[in-house]
Tab-separated table of C-alpha atoms in Angstrom:
chain	number	residue	atom	x	y	z
N	1	UNK	CA	-19.953	-61.916	236.611
N	2	UNK	CA	-19.033	-58.686	238.352
N	3	UNK	CA	-21.957	-57.723	240.577
N	4	UNK	CA	-22.232	-53.949	240.983
N	5	UNK	CA	-25.837	-53.561	242.130
N	6	UNK	CA	-25.389	-53.904	245.886
N	7	UNK	CA	-27.497	-50.789	246.481
N	8	UNK	CA	-30.443	-52.848	245.234
N	9	UNK	CA	-29.536	-55.950	247.214
N	10	UNK	CA	-26.441	-57.797	248.372
N	11	UNK	CA	-25.827	-61.548	248.313
N	12	UNK	CA	-26.440	-63.315	251.603
N	13	UNK	CA	-23.239	-63.895	253.551
N	14	UNK	CA	-22.312	-67.434	254.526
N	15	UNK	CA	-21.571	-66.398	258.112
N	16	UNK	CA	-25.043	-64.899	258.357
N	17	UNK	CA	-26.774	-67.974	256.948
N	18	UNK	CA	-24.840	-70.232	259.319
N	19	UNK	CA	-25.920	-68.072	262.255
N	20	UNK	CA	-29.537	-68.230	261.116
N	21	UNK	CA	-29.691	-71.956	260.359
N	22	UNK	CA	-30.379	-73.250	263.904
N	23	UNK	CA	-33.262	-70.768	264.238
N	24	UNK	CA	-34.851	-72.277	261.130
N	25	UNK	CA	-34.354	-75.904	262.096
N	26	UNK	CA	-33.910	-76.714	265.770
N	27	UNK	CA	-34.674	-73.517	267.702
N	28	UNK	CA	-37.708	-72.679	265.556
N	29	UNK	CA	-40.231	-71.896	268.293
N	30	UNK	CA	-42.486	-68.889	268.562
N	31	UNK	CA	-40.700	-66.542	270.982
N	32	UNK	CA	-44.044	-65.715	272.616
N	33	UNK	CA	-44.721	-69.361	273.475
N	34	UNK	CA	-44.169	-70.457	277.069
N	35	UNK	CA	-42.414	-73.745	276.516
N	36	UNK	CA	-38.766	-74.728	276.194
N	37	UNK	CA	-38.378	-74.266	272.439
N	38	UNK	CA	-40.288	-70.973	272.508
N	39	UNK	CA	-38.191	-69.682	275.385
N	40	UNK	CA	-35.033	-70.715	273.547
N	41	UNK	CA	-36.174	-68.686	270.548
N	42	UNK	CA	-36.978	-65.739	272.825
N	43	UNK	CA	-33.464	-65.925	274.260
N	44	UNK	CA	-31.976	-65.811	270.743
N	45	UNK	CA	-34.186	-62.839	269.881
N	46	UNK	CA	-32.993	-61.029	272.998
N	47	UNK	CA	-29.381	-61.832	272.088
N	48	UNK	CA	-29.872	-60.396	268.604
N	49	UNK	CA	-31.498	-57.252	269.994
N	50	UNK	CA	-28.641	-56.732	272.446
N	51	UNK	CA	-26.103	-57.233	269.661
N	52	UNK	CA	-27.729	-54.604	267.456
N	53	UNK	CA	-28.020	-52.216	270.391
N	54	UNK	CA	-24.312	-52.556	271.157
N	55	UNK	CA	-23.455	-51.683	267.558
N	56	UNK	CA	-25.776	-48.665	267.498
N	57	UNK	CA	-24.825	-47.455	270.964
N	58	UNK	CA	-28.389	-47.652	272.274
N	59	UNK	CA	-30.514	-49.699	274.670
N	60	UNK	CA	-31.898	-53.061	273.533
N	61	UNK	CA	-35.398	-51.754	274.268
N	62	UNK	CA	-34.868	-49.089	271.582
N	63	UNK	CA	-34.468	-51.675	268.789
N	64	UNK	CA	-37.625	-52.686	266.904
N	65	UNK	CA	-37.326	-55.523	264.394
N	66	UNK	CA	-39.332	-55.048	261.180
N	67	UNK	CA	-39.705	-56.765	257.813
N	68	UNK	CA	-37.235	-54.369	256.167
N	69	UNK	CA	-36.337	-50.758	255.519
N	70	UNK	CA	-39.682	-49.830	254.005
N	71	UNK	CA	-41.605	-50.972	257.062
N	72	UNK	CA	-39.091	-49.304	259.363
N	73	UNK	CA	-39.601	-46.011	257.509
N	74	UNK	CA	-43.386	-46.393	257.607
N	75	UNK	CA	-43.384	-47.168	261.311
N	76	UNK	CA	-41.117	-44.242	262.119
N	77	UNK	CA	-42.957	-41.655	260.045
N	78	UNK	CA	-46.570	-42.708	260.522
N	79	UNK	CA	-45.978	-43.713	264.115
N	80	UNK	CA	-44.141	-40.568	265.156
N	81	UNK	CA	-46.408	-38.212	263.194
N	82	UNK	CA	-49.675	-39.656	264.469
N	83	UNK	CA	-48.452	-39.824	268.066
N	84	UNK	CA	-46.760	-36.410	268.078
N	85	UNK	CA	-47.964	-33.897	270.647
N	86	UNK	CA	-47.192	-30.924	268.390
N	87	UNK	CA	-48.166	-29.554	265.003
N	88	UNK	CA	-49.026	-31.190	261.701
N	89	UNK	CA	-45.970	-30.156	259.706
N	90	UNK	CA	-43.217	-32.424	258.391
N	91	UNK	CA	-39.915	-31.440	256.777
N	92	UNK	CA	-38.065	-33.669	254.322
N	93	UNK	CA	-35.892	-33.410	251.193
N	94	UNK	CA	-36.611	-33.871	247.497
N	95	UNK	CA	-34.254	-36.841	247.170
N	96	UNK	CA	-35.665	-39.221	249.779
N	97	UNK	CA	-36.467	-42.856	249.006
N	98	UNK	CA	-40.031	-43.586	247.827
N	99	UNK	CA	-40.638	-45.434	251.100
N	100	UNK	CA	-40.322	-42.036	252.791
N	101	UNK	CA	-41.924	-39.760	250.207
N	102	UNK	CA	-44.933	-42.029	249.628
N	103	UNK	CA	-45.473	-42.392	253.369
N	104	UNK	CA	-45.400	-38.620	253.765
N	105	UNK	CA	-47.850	-38.240	250.875
N	106	UNK	CA	-50.195	-40.585	252.742
N	107	UNK	CA	-49.911	-38.488	255.896
N	108	UNK	CA	-50.617	-35.372	253.845
N	109	UNK	CA	-53.576	-36.771	251.908
N	110	UNK	CA	-55.294	-38.759	254.650
N	111	UNK	CA	-54.249	-37.073	257.888
N	112	UNK	CA	-53.905	-33.423	256.916
N	113	UNK	CA	-50.172	-32.946	257.474
N	114	UNK	CA	-48.365	-30.170	255.623
N	115	UNK	CA	-45.112	-31.081	253.933
N	116	UNK	CA	-42.075	-28.920	253.325
N	117	UNK	CA	-39.940	-30.678	250.713
N	118	UNK	CA	-36.545	-29.021	250.797
N	119	UNK	CA	-34.590	-28.576	247.568
N	120	UNK	CA	-31.012	-29.828	247.484
N	121	UNK	CA	-27.819	-28.539	245.928
N	122	UNK	CA	-26.643	-29.719	242.527
N	123	UNK	CA	-24.750	-32.480	244.322
N	124	UNK	CA	-27.634	-33.444	246.618
N	125	UNK	CA	-26.603	-31.754	249.850
N	126	UNK	CA	-28.668	-29.886	252.452
N	127	UNK	CA	-27.152	-27.190	254.664
N	128	UNK	CA	-27.985	-26.709	258.342
N	129	UNK	CA	-28.961	-23.122	257.525
N	130	UNK	CA	-31.517	-24.270	254.954
N	131	UNK	CA	-32.959	-26.786	257.397
N	132	UNK	CA	-33.213	-24.189	260.134
N	133	UNK	CA	-35.200	-21.952	257.781
N	134	UNK	CA	-37.579	-24.806	256.900
N	135	UNK	CA	-38.482	-25.705	260.493
N	136	UNK	CA	-41.453	-24.064	262.152
N	137	UNK	CA	-42.595	-23.665	265.749
N	138	UNK	CA	-45.103	-26.468	265.251
N	139	UNK	CA	-43.023	-28.812	263.095
N	140	UNK	CA	-43.927	-32.398	263.983
N	141	UNK	CA	-40.840	-34.176	262.719
N	142	UNK	CA	-38.075	-34.082	260.131
N	143	UNK	CA	-36.833	-36.983	258.005
N	144	UNK	CA	-33.577	-36.842	256.030
N	145	UNK	CA	-31.687	-39.797	254.614
N	146	UNK	CA	-28.104	-40.472	255.719
N	147	UNK	CA	-26.925	-41.572	252.255
N	148	UNK	CA	-28.796	-41.356	248.982
N	149	UNK	CA	-29.474	-44.671	247.287
N	150	UNK	CA	-29.153	-43.389	243.705
N	151	UNK	CA	-26.208	-40.990	243.688
N	152	UNK	CA	-24.540	-41.841	247.006
N	153	UNK	CA	-24.490	-38.303	248.416
N	154	UNK	CA	-24.102	-38.129	252.197
N	155	UNK	CA	-25.827	-35.709	254.514
N	156	UNK	CA	-24.131	-34.363	257.633
N	157	UNK	CA	-26.727	-35.948	259.886
N	158	UNK	CA	-24.991	-34.900	263.097
N	159	UNK	CA	-25.078	-31.229	262.082
N	160	UNK	CA	-28.654	-31.458	260.808
N	161	UNK	CA	-29.825	-33.236	263.948
N	162	UNK	CA	-28.305	-30.456	266.036
N	163	UNK	CA	-30.527	-27.968	264.204
N	164	UNK	CA	-33.549	-30.171	264.883
N	165	UNK	CA	-32.630	-30.642	268.534
N	166	UNK	CA	-32.389	-26.901	269.120
N	167	UNK	CA	-35.828	-26.506	267.527
N	168	UNK	CA	-37.304	-29.376	269.542
N	169	UNK	CA	-38.031	-31.407	266.398
N	170	UNK	CA	-37.336	-35.169	266.303
N	171	UNK	CA	-35.217	-36.309	263.345
N	172	UNK	CA	-35.624	-39.647	261.576
N	173	UNK	CA	-32.970	-40.821	259.142
N	174	UNK	CA	-33.214	-43.536	256.512
N	175	UNK	CA	-29.833	-45.248	256.929
N	176	UNK	CA	-30.528	-48.213	254.665
N	177	UNK	CA	-27.649	-47.415	252.289
N	178	UNK	CA	-25.367	-46.051	254.999
N	179	UNK	CA	-25.414	-49.162	257.195
N	180	UNK	CA	-22.248	-51.150	256.746
N	181	UNK	CA	-20.267	-48.212	255.377
N	182	UNK	CA	-20.700	-45.307	257.794
N	183	UNK	CA	-20.683	-44.855	261.597
N	184	UNK	CA	-24.059	-45.670	263.145
N	185	UNK	CA	-23.680	-44.463	266.731
N	186	UNK	CA	-27.105	-42.968	267.287
N	187	UNK	CA	-25.983	-40.600	270.039
N	188	UNK	CA	-23.232	-39.171	267.838
N	189	UNK	CA	-25.719	-38.834	264.988
N	190	UNK	CA	-28.288	-37.279	267.326
N	191	UNK	CA	-31.275	-38.956	265.673
N	192	UNK	CA	-34.574	-39.906	267.275
N	193	UNK	CA	-35.125	-42.763	264.831
N	194	UNK	CA	-32.987	-44.667	262.309
N	195	UNK	CA	-34.042	-47.242	259.683
N	196	UNK	CA	-31.882	-50.180	258.543
N	197	UNK	CA	-32.512	-53.009	256.059
N	198	UNK	CA	-30.853	-56.413	256.360
N	199	UNK	CA	-30.617	-57.474	252.723
N	200	UNK	CA	-28.270	-54.575	251.913
N	201	UNK	CA	-25.912	-56.044	254.525
N	202	UNK	CA	-25.972	-59.725	253.566
N	203	UNK	CA	-29.110	-61.209	255.104
N	204	UNK	CA	-31.943	-62.823	253.169
N	205	UNK	CA	-34.689	-60.357	252.283
N	206	UNK	CA	-37.462	-59.737	254.796
N	207	UNK	CA	-35.723	-58.358	257.885
N	208	UNK	CA	-34.924	-54.834	259.008
N	209	UNK	CA	-34.999	-52.730	262.107
N	210	UNK	CA	-35.871	-49.356	263.489
N	211	UNK	CA	-33.960	-47.606	266.218
N	212	UNK	CA	-36.483	-45.560	268.204
N	213	UNK	CA	-35.137	-43.385	270.980
N	214	UNK	CA	-36.721	-43.971	274.376
N	215	UNK	CA	-39.481	-41.512	275.132
N	216	UNK	CA	-40.284	-40.853	271.465
N	217	UNK	CA	-44.069	-41.174	271.009
N	218	UNK	CA	-44.861	-43.682	268.258
N	219	UNK	CA	-48.183	-45.217	267.268
N	220	UNK	CA	-47.967	-48.798	265.944
N	221	UNK	CA	-48.681	-49.347	262.271
N	222	UNK	CA	-49.397	-53.064	262.689
N	223	UNK	CA	-51.844	-54.170	265.368
N	224	UNK	CA	-52.287	-57.614	266.838
N	225	UNK	CA	-50.419	-59.528	269.497
N	226	UNK	CA	-48.417	-56.621	270.846
N	227	UNK	CA	-44.955	-57.952	270.021
N	228	UNK	CA	-41.906	-55.665	270.057
N	229	UNK	CA	-43.204	-53.898	273.178
N	230	UNK	CA	-46.451	-53.123	271.396
N	231	UNK	CA	-44.732	-51.174	268.631
N	232	UNK	CA	-44.834	-53.832	265.905
N	233	UNK	CA	-47.272	-56.722	266.221
N	234	UNK	CA	-46.644	-60.016	264.463
N	235	UNK	CA	-44.633	-63.100	265.314
N	236	UNK	CA	-41.002	-62.030	265.238
N	237	UNK	CA	-38.675	-63.290	262.527
N	238	UNK	CA	-36.143	-64.633	265.005
N	239	UNK	CA	-33.829	-66.096	262.376
N	240	UNK	CA	-33.900	-62.798	260.509
N	241	UNK	CA	-33.179	-60.834	263.689
N	242	UNK	CA	-30.202	-63.055	264.463
N	243	UNK	CA	-29.059	-62.689	260.862
N	244	UNK	CA	-29.261	-58.913	260.754
N	245	UNK	CA	-27.399	-58.662	264.061
N	246	UNK	CA	-24.617	-60.830	262.647
N	247	UNK	CA	-24.515	-59.019	259.291
N	248	UNK	CA	-24.360	-55.627	260.967
N	249	UNK	CA	-21.585	-56.843	263.261
N	250	UNK	CA	-19.516	-58.150	260.342
N	251	UNK	CA	-19.946	-54.962	258.334
N	252	UNK	CA	-19.355	-52.469	261.132
N	253	UNK	CA	-16.421	-54.422	262.547
N	254	UNK	CA	-14.642	-54.109	259.195
N	255	UNK	CA	-14.887	-50.304	259.326
N	256	UNK	CA	-13.137	-47.947	258.855
N	257	UNK	CA	-10.566	-50.021	256.955
N	258	UNK	CA	-13.112	-51.419	254.491
N	259	UNK	CA	-14.540	-47.972	253.814
N	260	UNK	CA	-11.080	-46.551	253.196
N	261	UNK	CA	-10.202	-49.304	250.720
N	262	UNK	CA	-13.558	-48.960	248.962
N	263	UNK	CA	-13.151	-45.180	248.738
N	264	UNK	CA	-9.740	-45.566	247.130
N	265	UNK	CA	-11.081	-48.093	244.618
N	266	UNK	CA	-14.102	-45.864	243.978
N	267	UNK	CA	-11.854	-42.892	243.198
N	268	UNK	CA	-9.900	-44.969	240.670
N	269	UNK	CA	-13.130	-46.296	239.141
N	270	UNK	CA	-14.591	-42.812	238.778
N	271	UNK	CA	-11.333	-41.462	237.365
N	272	UNK	CA	-11.097	-44.238	234.784
N	273	UNK	CA	-14.652	-43.714	233.537
N	274	UNK	CA	-14.347	-39.940	233.354
N	275	UNK	CA	-11.063	-40.333	231.450
N	276	UNK	CA	-12.192	-43.059	229.046
N	277	UNK	CA	-15.834	-42.196	228.391
N	278	UNK	CA	-16.304	-38.871	226.585
N	279	UNK	CA	-19.025	-36.653	228.048
N	280	UNK	CA	-19.594	-38.911	231.082
N	281	UNK	CA	-21.012	-36.931	234.020
N	282	UNK	CA	-20.530	-37.985	237.643
N	283	UNK	CA	-23.733	-37.464	239.638
N	284	UNK	CA	-23.865	-36.737	243.340
N	285	UNK	CA	-21.260	-35.131	245.536
N	286	UNK	CA	-17.667	-35.819	244.511
N	287	UNK	CA	-16.412	-35.825	248.102
N	288	UNK	CA	-19.344	-36.491	250.435
N	289	UNK	CA	-20.439	-39.818	248.993
N	290	UNK	CA	-20.726	-43.468	249.915
N	291	UNK	CA	-17.477	-45.427	249.588
N	292	UNK	CA	-19.216	-48.109	247.529
N	293	UNK	CA	-21.297	-46.173	245.007
N	294	UNK	CA	-20.580	-44.265	241.802
N	295	UNK	CA	-23.276	-43.020	239.441
N	296	UNK	CA	-23.003	-41.413	236.033
N	297	UNK	CA	-25.033	-39.975	233.205
N	298	UNK	CA	-23.892	-40.780	229.682
N	299	UNK	CA	-25.521	-38.100	227.489
N	300	UNK	CA	-26.442	-39.248	224.024
N	301	UNK	CA	-27.352	-42.829	224.953
N	302	UNK	CA	-30.070	-44.387	227.053
N	303	UNK	CA	-29.134	-45.884	230.386
N	304	UNK	CA	-31.003	-49.060	229.449
N	305	UNK	CA	-28.875	-49.582	226.337
N	306	UNK	CA	-25.698	-49.214	228.408
N	307	UNK	CA	-27.064	-51.706	230.940
N	308	UNK	CA	-27.729	-54.246	228.189
N	309	UNK	CA	-24.227	-53.828	226.786
N	310	UNK	CA	-22.728	-54.188	230.257
N	311	UNK	CA	-24.797	-57.289	230.937
N	312	UNK	CA	-23.347	-58.857	227.775
N	313	UNK	CA	-19.903	-58.122	229.207
N	314	UNK	CA	-20.694	-59.722	232.567
N	315	UNK	CA	-21.187	-56.526	234.581
N	316	UNK	CA	-24.428	-56.277	236.564
N	317	UNK	CA	-25.572	-52.796	237.611
N	318	UNK	CA	-28.711	-50.647	237.406
N	319	UNK	CA	-30.095	-47.401	236.048
N	320	UNK	CA	-31.053	-46.167	239.518
N	321	UNK	CA	-33.287	-47.199	242.375
N	322	UNK	CA	-34.552	-50.780	242.106
N	323	UNK	CA	-37.859	-49.565	243.543
N	324	UNK	CA	-38.414	-47.436	240.422
N	325	UNK	CA	-36.972	-49.854	237.877
N	326	UNK	CA	-40.342	-50.445	236.197
N	327	UNK	CA	-40.972	-46.722	235.694
N	328	UNK	CA	-40.249	-45.013	232.374
N	329	UNK	CA	-40.065	-41.626	234.079
N	330	UNK	CA	-36.677	-39.954	234.673
N	331	UNK	CA	-35.274	-40.297	238.170
N	332	UNK	CA	-36.864	-37.813	240.568
N	333	UNK	CA	-33.545	-37.665	242.401
N	334	UNK	CA	-31.620	-36.619	239.307
N	335	UNK	CA	-34.272	-34.068	238.379
N	336	UNK	CA	-33.999	-32.649	241.907
N	337	UNK	CA	-30.259	-32.220	241.307
N	338	UNK	CA	-31.099	-30.015	238.303
N	339	UNK	CA	-30.275	-32.614	235.649
N	340	UNK	CA	-32.537	-32.395	232.602
N	341	UNK	CA	-34.889	-35.278	231.832
N	342	UNK	CA	-33.062	-36.432	228.686
N	343	UNK	CA	-29.700	-36.590	230.435
N	344	UNK	CA	-31.279	-38.265	233.475
N	345	UNK	CA	-32.532	-41.060	231.202
N	346	UNK	CA	-28.890	-41.985	230.522
N	347	UNK	CA	-28.104	-42.680	234.190
N	348	UNK	CA	-26.283	-45.796	235.343
N	349	UNK	CA	-25.487	-46.653	238.977
N	350	UNK	CA	-22.649	-48.882	240.172
N	351	UNK	CA	-22.549	-50.139	243.783
N	352	UNK	CA	-20.564	-52.900	245.415
N	353	UNK	CA	-20.002	-54.895	248.587
N	354	UNK	CA	-17.001	-55.137	250.871
N	355	UNK	CA	-15.986	-58.275	248.960
N	356	UNK	CA	-15.638	-56.458	245.617
N	357	UNK	CA	-11.974	-56.106	244.690
N	358	UNK	CA	-10.145	-53.186	243.043
N	359	UNK	CA	-9.470	-55.575	240.155
N	360	UNK	CA	-13.200	-56.104	239.709
N	361	UNK	CA	-13.715	-52.354	239.444
N	362	UNK	CA	-10.815	-51.945	237.027
N	363	UNK	CA	-12.322	-54.601	234.754
N	364	UNK	CA	-15.764	-53.036	235.111
N	365	UNK	CA	-14.450	-49.582	234.154
N	366	UNK	CA	-13.039	-50.994	230.926
N	367	UNK	CA	-16.376	-52.688	230.256
N	368	UNK	CA	-18.217	-49.406	230.818
N	369	UNK	CA	-16.091	-47.615	228.210
N	370	UNK	CA	-16.718	-50.426	225.718
N	371	UNK	CA	-20.435	-50.554	226.528
N	372	UNK	CA	-20.995	-46.833	226.046
N	373	UNK	CA	-19.093	-46.881	222.738
N	374	UNK	CA	-21.205	-49.824	221.570
N	375	UNK	CA	-24.446	-48.140	222.659
N	376	UNK	CA	-23.499	-44.931	220.879
N	377	UNK	CA	-22.562	-46.807	217.720
N	378	UNK	CA	-25.827	-48.705	217.778
N	379	UNK	CA	-27.730	-45.447	218.326
N	380	UNK	CA	-25.962	-43.835	215.398
N	381	UNK	CA	-26.765	-46.788	213.122
N	382	UNK	CA	-30.411	-46.788	214.182
N	383	UNK	CA	-30.622	-43.017	213.746
N	384	UNK	CA	-29.143	-43.286	210.253
N	385	UNK	CA	-31.639	-45.982	209.375
N	386	UNK	CA	-34.529	-43.875	210.612
N	387	UNK	CA	-33.562	-41.083	208.180
């Protein structure tokens, strides 16, 4: 099997599981408990928080552990919006993850916030000039993803955050897909909040984190025992926190060499598919994109039929966001890029980990060409039969 659906989830890394194991077996105490095993767990939680902070270039007190990227996004957006001292206006883009767009819809429908949903270019980019025009005197916050999960397009978060800073608007960025492939220094990025999910990095599912800059007002979404400095109640997942700290360390330590190798392999993969698959269309920005993601539309066939043919050939990938896999509607991201609904229904996304080899991608590219030919042949046969 060649696994090319890392944007949906990545396999857990052995080093991460080994780091987590003692926290699940011997040092399993509640970190809020005042006895030896609880205090040992609290010490491990503090170690994990300090490790994440060192990698992000922030203070340990600015790291909030959550159950994943979705909760981190919810906490950032609901918390910052409801605690904000200014306005009831939020700016975002049309290609954000559902965890952002649905949260903003909630704030609009139940708390009276106005939303400005910025259009993007045909490749999914937003310019600083367009953002500056969208901000208002009373804008509460802005949220723009670092890297898109469906087409891999990157935003220049540092430039966009500079626009927000000059306007006095806090910027949150969903960095779930960017983590492990792009720089995450929060001062260089200039963000007020940043969301990360562990299972995209090699932890088991159920752990994530939010960077929240000191002094940023934020109402808790979960109430209870006041854990995480009152920002996220609930007994902390200490093993998960230790795991995500280790996974983030492994991924970021391998940069930029891993990103450079992945980018080179990605370029060859894209080139092979565009050369060998007639009418294939690369989606997203050709240059400003994740090193580990390539997405295409194959007009004339359905994406699902290509996926089935690829699965038969041992290549695992997806037709887009895993969060929308059950939907029969065309991808909202692709529609926002100006792609028509019929073409969008032919989309297939390929994404890989740092362990994927150039040879894997070469083999996968050959399988893609075969799969699309088979899907088109099957479509032609079925169409002939229908007549």
